[in-house]
Amino acid sequence: MGIIRVLEQQLANKIAAGEVVERPASVVRELLENSLDAGARNITVDVERAGRKLIRVADDGCGMDEADAAMSVERHATSKITDEADLFRIGTMGFRGEALPSIASVSRLLMRTAPEGAEHGHEFNVVGGEAGEPVPVATVGTTVEVRDLFFNTPARRKFLKRDQTELMHIVETVTKLALSHPGAGFTLTVEGQPTVDLPRARDLHERLVQVYGTEFVEELVGVSRHEGPLKVEGFVSPPSGLRETRTHQLLFINRRPVRDPSVSHAVFSAYDAPKGLHPVFFIFLDIDPEIVDVNVHPAKQEVRFSDKSGLYRFVRRAVGEVVRPLSGGEYLSQEDAAFPAASSAYGSDNASVYAYEHANASPSGTFGVSEALPGSYGEAGGFAGNFRAQLPFVYLGETFIAYPEVKGGKGGLAVLDHHAAHERVLFEQLLDGLRMESKRLLFPRQVQLSKKEHMVVLDNLEMLAEFGLEVEDFGGDSVIVRSLPGPLEEADLRGILSEAVAAILEGDKPGRSIQEAVAARVACHSSVRGATVLGPEEFNALLEQLDRARDPEHCPHGRPTRLRFSFEELRKLFKRS
Ligand code: ADP
Ligand code: MG
């Protein structure tokens, strides 16, 4: 009897904070959302000790008068909705009225604000959930200072990751909101150092360029479609620009960065991409608030739609209509795959011509013929050693190449997965490259990275140098690359760095070092990129390098590099034995 009580205000706030304020970046997100809702044109974020010591967000938005300011830190106090019907037409980032009281309950909060056009404003501390005595100050807009986050919730404090990680989340939060609000200017300083600086931009394209650099954005194609209550704008990879990772896949619904596997899949499905390849996408959906429920996640990172499959088809159509015309046989749809148009997938060379021309090529080897002129197919003396006849081969389409199996002299058929084989060879070369010579670039190249990539790269300069990737900070999220591992292509420095970063972020796993992870990813990326038709010499060189590899039969992901059918097996398959 009498054991049920209504929770004391401050305790209730702390419980709400558990959901809303997970880490310093959550505070940054909530405060930025408030500034954006207040119509700010310029927002400054300052953090110290990755936000543990200080998070300060200052805006030039509409501000608040003394009474509203005091009210704003009360639980369920909001100016954004008044009745239940409003919940179904939310046009602001916030609406729960929970952020400020929650944050105030787990930190020492100071608010300084002045209503638009006022001579002066007020400043007050929030102590124990209560607004303290307001002091008049000269100020514009609103500044919220959050100090000593989680000072009174040691358990939450303990769950925080390294400063570097927390900082990365903060940078990501600022970047995402900046992408969905190109019209506002954002600056972030870390320990007083300017870290993100995004002046007000004209549109999404300009904002993307500010964040990712021209080189990256130029590769993307625009998406834009409007059907009834659904509208989409954005930028996506062309079919030729798919990657091994799912990085840079951002989805916004009514300007909120959200996760939604179904919509993400709709984008992906527009490509008919081979397994394991993913597009980059920045998709901004604008949906009539009546048919999207944003009130399903305390931190507002998920939403719910009334017509999920309609939305799926809409997104797929919108992306498909721009990427399909570009696909030019790059990736064939399932129906076409059985009869690949070799001419479009592999340049104008007809696969059967290859087989015919080279089937009778004279034997040649790389052993014992060093005097022979390059490209000469003369009689090779000394058939000993690891001599290999120049084998005929046929491109079957996709990444498969058939050639006669001669190993052990038994004969048969072998089918090589060109991509997997190349990957295995590159992977080992990269790992060996830890000791190998690297290729010095004649002209060091400047590469623009995203903020997060830049941070990770700077954090791992030494490891990258071990791979022969000599990189230096060049300020403003860009780096200078001075050398790269011998077998890699200079043309794709950004992609290479991006893959290395993704592998580093994934970290090591049991039985696989971080170096191996980096080598595997970079090898995979580079071998896809470099997928061209091999000439006879290149094909034979690849086979030879593969045979020299430590694990020639598997790509770094463990998939087979080739399948072999001995005559015996072929006879069995043809039911001749
Ligand atoms: P919500 O954003 O869900 O309404 P908050 O706790 O984040 O709840 O904020 C409470 C109220 O305080 C807001 O509705 C708004 O009226 C006011 N407010 C908060 N931050 C600002 C700001 N930067 N500028 C102007 N008003 C603000
Ligand atoms: Mg809010």
XYZ file of C-alpha atoms and ligand atoms in Angstrom:
605
model
C 0.000 0.000 0.000
C 1.204 3.440 -0.814
C 4.306 2.287 -2.592
C 3.580 3.957 -5.933
C 4.690 7.565 -6.223
C 4.980 10.107 -8.982
C 8.679 10.601 -9.668
C 10.258 13.785 -8.538
C 10.767 16.185 -11.458
C 14.557 16.074 -11.472
C 14.605 12.268 -11.409
C 12.088 12.065 -14.256
C 14.281 14.383 -16.301
C 17.304 12.238 -15.654
C 15.433 9.186 -16.864
C 14.382 11.004 -20.018
C 17.980 12.105 -20.447
C 18.941 8.452 -20.550
C 17.096 8.189 -23.857
C 17.736 11.589 -25.335
C 21.295 12.262 -24.225
C 23.347 9.235 -25.020
C 26.644 10.975 -25.610
C 28.074 14.455 -26.187
C 27.038 14.327 -29.837
C 23.390 13.936 -28.771
C 23.629 17.245 -26.921
C 25.115 18.851 -29.994
C 22.298 17.466 -32.116
C 19.519 18.693 -29.824
C 21.015 22.150 -29.457
C 21.616 22.466 -33.193
C 18.049 21.407 -33.883
C 16.803 24.106 -31.538
C 18.944 26.707 -33.272
C 17.670 25.611 -36.672
C 14.075 25.694 -35.437
C 14.769 29.218 -34.204
C 15.629 30.195 -37.777
C 19.348 30.700 -37.172
C 21.454 31.750 -40.143
C 24.760 31.129 -38.458
C 25.542 28.647 -35.720
C 28.771 28.210 -33.829
C 29.619 25.101 -31.859
C 32.568 24.999 -29.466
C 33.636 21.835 -27.729
C 36.336 21.023 -25.231
C 37.505 17.553 -24.226
C 35.239 16.014 -26.844
C 32.248 17.683 -25.236
C 32.791 16.256 -21.780
C 34.042 19.543 -20.424
C 32.138 21.971 -22.630
C 29.620 22.114 -25.438
C 28.569 25.601 -26.424
C 26.096 26.284 -29.203
C 25.496 29.903 -30.158
C 23.003 31.017 -32.768
C 21.562 34.199 -34.236
C 18.013 32.879 -34.259
C 14.824 34.342 -32.830
C 15.888 34.006 -29.201
C 13.558 34.073 -26.200
C 12.299 36.626 -23.764
C 12.898 36.223 -20.053
C 9.731 34.269 -19.299
C 10.042 31.891 -22.244
C 13.677 31.270 -21.481
C 12.859 30.216 -17.928
C 10.047 28.055 -19.256
C 12.178 26.384 -21.940
C 14.078 24.303 -19.405
C 10.915 22.906 -17.893
C 9.899 19.411 -18.871
C 7.379 19.137 -21.734
C 7.734 22.825 -22.419
C 7.732 23.583 -26.120
C 6.638 26.336 -28.449
C 6.435 23.955 -31.386
C 3.194 22.105 -30.855
C 0.075 22.947 -28.897
C -2.448 20.218 -29.517
C -2.559 16.607 -30.603
C -3.369 17.474 -34.192
C -0.013 19.283 -34.409
C 1.703 15.982 -33.820
C 0.631 14.981 -37.328
C 1.991 18.036 -39.088
C 5.367 18.529 -37.522
C 7.478 20.918 -39.506
C 10.162 21.561 -36.911
C 13.114 19.476 -35.792
C 11.979 19.471 -32.168
C 8.525 18.996 -30.665
C 8.939 16.871 -27.549
C 9.961 19.653 -25.224
C 12.379 17.282 -23.569
C 15.830 18.234 -24.746
C 16.696 21.219 -22.591
C 15.408 19.819 -19.270
C 17.047 16.462 -20.020
C 20.396 18.011 -20.828
C 20.145 20.317 -17.815
C 19.567 17.329 -15.554
C 22.897 15.720 -16.444
C 25.127 18.770 -16.750
C 25.685 22.324 -15.592
C 23.736 24.381 -18.076
C 23.878 28.071 -18.768
C 21.512 29.894 -21.087
C 21.978 33.312 -22.571
C 19.274 34.607 -24.869
C 17.592 37.723 -26.180
C 14.398 37.986 -28.228
C 14.776 39.360 -31.734
C 15.213 43.133 -31.815
C 15.632 43.505 -28.040
C 18.240 45.793 -26.570
C 19.504 43.166 -24.209
C 18.732 39.685 -23.022
C 19.204 37.486 -20.007
C 21.580 34.889 -18.739
C 20.909 32.270 -16.104
C 22.180 28.966 -14.808
C 20.036 25.904 -14.437
C 20.643 24.217 -11.130
C 18.888 21.057 -10.037
C 16.386 21.420 -12.872
C 15.412 24.942 -11.827
C 16.235 28.108 -13.715
C 18.367 30.372 -11.528
C 18.082 34.138 -11.139
C 18.274 35.799 -14.606
C 20.929 38.450 -15.047
C 20.576 41.066 -17.824
C 23.309 40.832 -20.473
C 23.937 42.207 -23.928
C 23.527 39.361 -26.398
C 21.973 38.321 -29.691
C 20.148 35.076 -30.396
C 20.647 32.170 -28.059
C 23.714 30.600 -26.535
C 23.496 27.403 -24.532
C 26.546 26.253 -22.627
C 26.665 22.708 -21.345
C 29.492 21.989 -18.927
C 30.610 18.789 -17.219
C 28.246 16.502 -19.062
C 27.256 13.414 -17.046
C 29.020 14.753 -13.935
C 26.157 13.310 -11.869
C 25.643 10.086 -13.841
C 28.923 8.194 -13.499
C 27.540 5.083 -15.220
C 26.803 7.009 -18.385
C 30.172 8.713 -18.207
C 31.879 5.346 -18.087
C 30.225 4.256 -21.320
C 31.752 7.084 -23.279
C 34.397 6.096 -25.792
C 37.787 7.645 -26.383
C 37.786 11.395 -26.954
C 38.624 10.800 -30.584
C 35.537 8.656 -31.058
C 33.194 11.043 -29.278
C 34.618 13.883 -31.289
C 34.010 11.980 -34.479
C 30.352 11.583 -33.544
C 30.155 15.314 -32.924
C 31.712 16.113 -36.277
C 29.319 13.688 -37.938
C 26.328 15.268 -36.231
C 27.327 18.770 -37.282
C 28.040 17.578 -40.815
C 24.726 15.782 -41.221
C 22.634 18.701 -40.027
C 24.718 21.015 -42.181
C 23.943 18.848 -45.199
C 20.212 19.056 -44.621
C 20.370 22.801 -43.933
C 22.656 24.260 -46.575
C 21.204 27.725 -46.024
C 22.675 27.962 -42.536
C 26.346 28.512 -41.775
C 28.053 26.150 -39.331
C 31.356 26.385 -37.530
C 32.794 23.938 -35.067
C 35.837 24.636 -32.954
C 37.563 21.929 -30.966
C 39.712 23.187 -28.094
C 39.541 26.582 -29.761
C 40.796 25.233 -33.099
C 38.549 25.766 -36.113
C 37.568 22.265 -37.213
C 34.485 22.578 -39.401
C 33.767 25.780 -41.256
C 30.787 25.756 -43.571
C 29.625 29.205 -44.644
C 25.998 29.553 -45.740
C 25.594 27.746 -49.046
C 23.284 28.318 -51.993
C 22.032 24.761 -52.208
C 22.737 21.144 -51.414
C 25.279 20.801 -54.204
C 27.359 23.671 -52.888
C 27.144 22.273 -49.364
C 28.255 18.841 -50.554
C 31.243 20.414 -52.264
C 32.118 22.304 -49.068
C 32.026 19.087 -47.091
C 33.445 16.486 -49.481
C 35.361 18.439 -52.084
C 34.752 18.916 -55.793
C 36.452 15.724 -56.885
C 34.076 13.564 -54.871
C 30.903 15.442 -55.743
C 31.654 15.680 -59.456
C 31.386 11.909 -59.655
C 27.821 11.894 -58.374
C 24.610 12.336 -60.313
C 21.566 14.327 -59.232
C 18.208 12.794 -58.350
C 14.992 14.782 -58.292
C 11.394 13.621 -58.435
C 8.017 14.746 -57.141
C 4.874 12.618 -56.965
C 1.935 13.759 -54.882
C 2.929 13.869 -51.217
C 6.422 12.509 -51.954
C 9.417 14.504 -53.057
C 13.029 13.492 -53.331
C 16.213 15.396 -54.067
C 19.748 14.209 -53.784
C 22.925 12.864 -55.277
C 23.971 9.265 -55.900
C 26.830 7.293 -57.453
C 26.651 6.505 -61.132
C 26.668 2.733 -61.782
C 30.388 2.949 -62.512
C 31.168 4.493 -59.124
C 30.004 1.761 -56.751
C 32.133 0.936 -53.738
C 32.902 -1.906 -51.404
C 31.666 -0.024 -48.372
C 28.441 1.524 -47.282
C 30.085 4.739 -46.215
C 28.590 8.015 -47.371
C 25.065 6.695 -47.489
C 22.966 9.360 -45.901
C 19.221 9.528 -45.749
C 17.201 12.486 -44.566
C 13.477 12.625 -44.135
C 12.030 16.074 -43.792
C 15.577 17.205 -43.121
C 16.134 14.799 -40.277
C 19.038 12.413 -40.632
C 17.400 9.016 -40.165
C 18.195 5.364 -40.592
C 15.770 3.399 -42.667
C 16.958 0.104 -44.109
C 13.963 -0.135 -46.416
C 14.560 3.211 -48.120
C 18.299 2.510 -48.284
C 17.543 -0.760 -49.962
C 15.268 0.972 -52.433
C 18.207 3.140 -53.510
C 20.502 0.129 -53.751
C 17.966 -1.882 -55.726
C 17.857 0.725 -58.467
C 21.330 -0.381 -59.565
C 21.316 -4.127 -60.191
C 24.717 -3.977 -58.574
C 26.852 -7.071 -58.179
C 26.877 -8.440 -54.670
C 29.094 -6.508 -52.301
C 29.046 -3.213 -54.173
C 27.197 -0.186 -52.868
C 26.354 3.261 -54.118
C 27.201 6.477 -52.333
C 23.998 8.370 -51.728
C 22.700 11.539 -50.205
C 18.938 11.249 -50.353
C 16.632 13.947 -49.059
C 13.011 12.919 -48.842
C 10.351 15.493 -48.329
C 7.182 13.807 -47.218
C 3.893 15.330 -46.243
C 4.035 15.212 -42.415
C 0.541 13.729 -42.432
C 1.851 10.414 -43.736
C 5.061 10.125 -41.785
C 5.254 9.618 -38.043
C 8.411 11.102 -36.572
C 7.363 10.383 -33.024
C 8.674 6.830 -32.766
C 12.218 7.370 -31.515
C 13.220 9.540 -28.559
C 16.215 10.866 -30.423
C 14.096 11.105 -33.581
C 16.435 8.896 -35.609
C 13.726 6.681 -36.996
C 10.374 7.409 -38.554
C 7.360 5.401 -39.643
C 5.384 5.695 -42.873
C 1.814 4.828 -43.618
C 2.679 3.481 -47.085
C 6.044 1.830 -46.833
C 5.987 -0.060 -50.103
C 4.720 2.971 -52.023
C 7.677 4.929 -50.710
C 10.042 2.083 -51.599
C 8.860 2.046 -55.208
C 8.970 5.825 -55.424
C 12.607 5.984 -54.299
C 13.602 3.112 -56.565
C 11.984 4.832 -59.526
C 13.561 8.179 -58.752
C 17.075 6.729 -58.500
C 16.528 4.235 -61.306
C 15.516 6.877 -63.817
C 18.892 8.595 -63.482
C 21.209 5.621 -63.043
C 19.702 3.186 -65.559
C 20.480 5.257 -68.641
C 24.060 5.514 -67.379
C 24.564 1.854 -66.771
C 25.605 1.104 -70.390
C 26.145 -2.567 -69.644
C 28.280 -1.754 -66.629
C 26.224 -4.036 -64.472
C 23.820 -6.229 -66.253
C 20.458 -6.940 -64.811
C 19.738 -10.522 -63.844
C 17.896 -11.300 -67.088
C 20.759 -10.077 -69.244
C 23.506 -11.706 -67.265
C 23.244 -15.050 -69.031
C 24.174 -13.488 -72.360
C 26.576 -10.739 -71.551
C 27.168 -8.217 -74.248
C 30.890 -8.765 -74.170
C 31.347 -5.817 -76.421
C 29.884 -3.337 -73.995
C 31.057 -4.901 -70.771
C 34.609 -5.280 -71.924
C 35.196 -2.651 -74.493
C 34.922 -3.427 -78.164
C 36.945 -6.610 -78.018
C 34.873 -9.590 -78.818
C 35.553 -12.402 -76.386
C 35.664 -15.135 -78.978
C 38.193 -13.210 -81.029
C 40.496 -13.278 -78.071
C 40.233 -17.000 -77.793
C 40.853 -17.518 -81.462
C 43.772 -15.166 -81.784
C 45.690 -16.434 -78.848
C 44.885 -20.077 -78.848
C 47.911 -20.735 -80.998
C 50.201 -18.096 -79.589
C 53.747 -19.273 -79.394
C 54.978 -20.299 -76.028
C 56.639 -17.527 -74.150
C 57.745 -17.146 -70.614
C 59.151 -14.660 -68.265
C 61.866 -17.060 -67.242
C 65.102 -17.310 -69.138
C 64.098 -14.945 -71.888
C 65.323 -11.739 -70.371
C 67.174 -10.861 -73.541
C 64.056 -11.096 -75.588
C 62.610 -7.755 -76.578
C 59.494 -6.780 -74.738
C 56.514 -8.151 -76.576
C 58.556 -10.609 -78.558
C 57.122 -14.071 -78.693
C 60.230 -15.733 -80.057
C 61.265 -19.223 -79.209
C 62.102 -19.349 -75.562
C 65.109 -21.376 -74.640
C 65.290 -23.389 -71.438
C 61.828 -24.767 -70.810
C 62.861 -25.555 -67.268
C 62.006 -23.658 -64.125
C 58.637 -22.001 -63.668
C 58.140 -21.516 -67.336
C 54.532 -21.265 -68.372
C 53.201 -21.369 -71.848
C 51.112 -18.420 -72.869
C 47.678 -19.831 -72.287
C 44.666 -19.117 -74.413
C 41.679 -17.794 -72.518
C 38.121 -16.641 -73.032
C 36.235 -13.936 -71.230
C 32.904 -15.443 -70.316
C 31.370 -12.177 -69.199
C 31.135 -10.505 -65.810
C 34.448 -11.243 -64.169
C 34.970 -14.833 -65.311
C 37.706 -16.093 -67.576
C 37.981 -19.673 -68.811
C 41.320 -21.241 -69.707
C 42.699 -24.735 -70.150
C 44.075 -26.209 -66.988
C 47.620 -27.374 -67.520
C 48.898 -27.648 -64.003
C 50.290 -31.063 -63.313
C 49.996 -31.784 -67.019
C 46.625 -33.483 -66.559
C 44.518 -31.010 -68.415
C 40.950 -29.864 -67.907
C 39.039 -26.622 -67.631
C 39.656 -23.779 -65.206
C 37.452 -20.753 -64.603
C 39.127 -17.812 -62.993
C 37.315 -15.061 -61.126
C 39.408 -12.221 -62.462
C 38.373 -9.878 -59.680
C 39.011 -12.380 -56.878
C 42.380 -13.375 -58.332
C 43.493 -9.804 -58.756
C 42.347 -9.100 -55.239
C 44.410 -11.962 -53.807
C 47.515 -10.822 -55.671
C 47.091 -7.179 -54.672
C 46.320 -8.123 -51.094
C 49.566 -10.034 -50.692
C 51.535 -7.414 -52.544
C 50.163 -4.781 -50.204
C 50.982 -6.773 -47.103
C 54.437 -7.550 -48.437
C 54.626 -3.901 -49.351
C 54.994 -3.321 -45.638
C 58.592 -4.030 -46.571
C 58.457 -3.237 -50.266
C 59.373 -0.129 -52.131
C 56.649 2.382 -52.787
C 55.995 4.493 -55.831
C 56.954 8.128 -55.300
C 54.622 10.478 -57.073
C 56.232 12.922 -59.421
C 53.720 15.517 -58.371
C 52.414 15.020 -54.845
C 48.632 14.971 -55.012
C 46.246 16.886 -52.821
C 43.237 14.836 -51.796
C 40.121 16.279 -50.235
C 38.616 14.064 -47.553
C 35.561 14.307 -45.384
C 36.151 15.645 -41.902
C 35.871 12.206 -40.363
C 38.172 10.549 -42.877
C 40.687 13.315 -42.401
C 40.719 12.722 -38.653
C 41.191 8.984 -39.015
C 43.931 9.382 -41.611
C 45.862 11.813 -39.403
C 45.477 9.405 -36.529
C 47.029 6.591 -38.566
C 49.764 8.246 -40.590
C 52.357 5.766 -39.380
C 50.439 2.691 -40.362
C 49.641 4.111 -43.771
C 53.332 4.906 -44.228
C 54.133 1.256 -43.536
C 52.000 0.416 -46.557
C 53.989 2.844 -48.621
C 51.230 5.455 -48.467
C 53.052 8.588 -47.487
C 50.458 11.123 -46.432
C 50.717 14.544 -44.848
C 48.141 16.881 -43.408
C 47.379 19.766 -45.727
C 44.769 21.524 -43.609
C 41.073 22.039 -44.301
C 40.374 18.291 -44.315
C 42.748 17.701 -47.175
C 45.980 15.751 -47.261
C 48.951 15.556 -49.565
C 49.889 12.115 -50.818
C 53.566 11.755 -51.671
C 53.863 8.076 -52.442
C 51.697 5.026 -52.759
C 52.177 1.264 -52.845
C 53.654 0.142 -56.153
C 50.725 -1.831 -57.576
C 48.043 0.781 -56.897
C 46.666 3.284 -59.385
C 47.317 6.908 -58.693
C 44.040 7.934 -60.249
C 41.997 6.728 -57.327
C 43.812 8.088 -54.307
C 40.648 9.297 -52.671
C 38.956 5.928 -52.971
C 42.036 4.178 -51.618
C 42.201 6.432 -48.558
C 38.480 6.098 -48.042
C 38.697 2.302 -48.003
C 41.667 2.361 -45.659
C 39.693 4.566 -43.269
C 36.684 2.252 -43.399
C 38.911 -0.712 -42.540
C 40.569 1.143 -39.678
C 37.192 2.109 -38.263
C 36.037 -1.488 -38.417
C 39.115 -2.405 -36.430
C 40.869 -5.705 -36.027
C 39.060 -8.979 -35.491
C 40.231 -12.239 -34.000
C 42.625 -13.785 -36.476
C 42.875 -10.676 -38.601
C 45.110 -7.719 -37.923
C 44.143 -4.201 -38.802
C 46.874 -4.212 -41.460
C 45.254 -7.212 -43.094
C 41.887 -5.513 -42.945
C 43.285 -2.422 -44.640
C 45.113 -4.470 -47.286
C 41.995 -6.530 -48.013
C 39.757 -3.534 -48.466
C 42.165 -1.530 -50.547
C 42.920 -4.579 -52.693
C 39.255 -5.235 -53.236
C 38.487 -1.659 -54.094
C 41.416 -1.314 -56.455
C 40.773 -4.569 -58.219
C 37.160 -3.626 -58.956
C 38.186 -0.241 -60.154
C 40.922 -1.653 -62.270
C 38.703 -4.292 -63.863
C 39.705 -3.958 -67.475
C 40.158 -6.520 -70.176
C 43.485 -8.204 -69.791
C 45.672 -8.746 -72.780
C 47.347 -12.152 -73.137
C 50.494 -11.051 -71.406
C 48.643 -9.462 -68.525
C 46.410 -12.458 -68.116
C 49.364 -14.815 -67.989
C 51.220 -12.522 -65.617
C 48.201 -12.532 -63.328
C 48.070 -16.329 -63.340
C 51.742 -16.500 -62.570
C 51.483 -14.020 -59.711
C 48.504 -15.928 -58.389
C 50.445 -19.174 -58.395
C 53.190 -17.498 -56.404
C 50.747 -16.232 -53.772
C 50.658 -17.822 -50.355
C 46.995 -18.698 -50.724
C 46.345 -18.715 -54.468
C 42.972 -20.412 -54.244
C 41.183 -17.793 -52.139
C 40.538 -14.083 -52.299
C 41.123 -12.170 -49.046
C 37.448 -12.679 -48.119
C 37.897 -16.421 -48.391
C 35.987 -16.885 -51.643
C 37.566 -19.098 -54.313
C 39.688 -17.427 -56.960
C 39.146 -20.221 -59.482
C 37.270 -23.408 -60.105
C 38.859 -26.382 -61.789
C 37.342 -29.268 -63.681
C 39.697 -32.117 -64.490
C 39.056 -34.291 -67.540
C 37.935 -36.941 -65.144
C 35.341 -34.616 -63.642
C 34.264 -33.433 -67.054
C 33.816 -37.035 -68.148
C 31.727 -37.659 -65.082
C 29.619 -34.603 -65.712
C 29.034 -35.754 -69.257
C 28.244 -39.200 -67.899
C 30.973 -40.760 -69.942
C 32.717 -42.657 -67.202
P 11.603 21.206 -28.296
O 12.713 21.587 -29.207
O 11.208 19.791 -28.477
O 10.466 22.140 -28.320
P 13.491 21.787 -26.228
O 13.599 21.356 -24.821
O 14.607 21.446 -27.117
O 12.158 21.215 -26.801
O 13.274 23.344 -26.257
C 12.178 23.918 -25.554
C 11.752 25.243 -26.166
O 12.768 26.228 -25.943
C 11.580 25.220 -27.664
O 10.289 24.796 -28.029
C 11.843 26.678 -28.047
O 10.690 27.454 -27.908
C 12.832 27.146 -27.008
N 14.215 27.157 -27.501
C 15.147 26.204 -27.278
N 16.308 26.522 -27.869
C 16.117 27.695 -28.515
C 16.951 28.537 -29.321
N 18.211 28.222 -29.612
N 16.409 29.686 -29.804
C 15.124 30.016 -29.517
N 14.301 29.254 -28.773
C 14.779 28.109 -28.264
Mg 14.605 20.800 -29.206
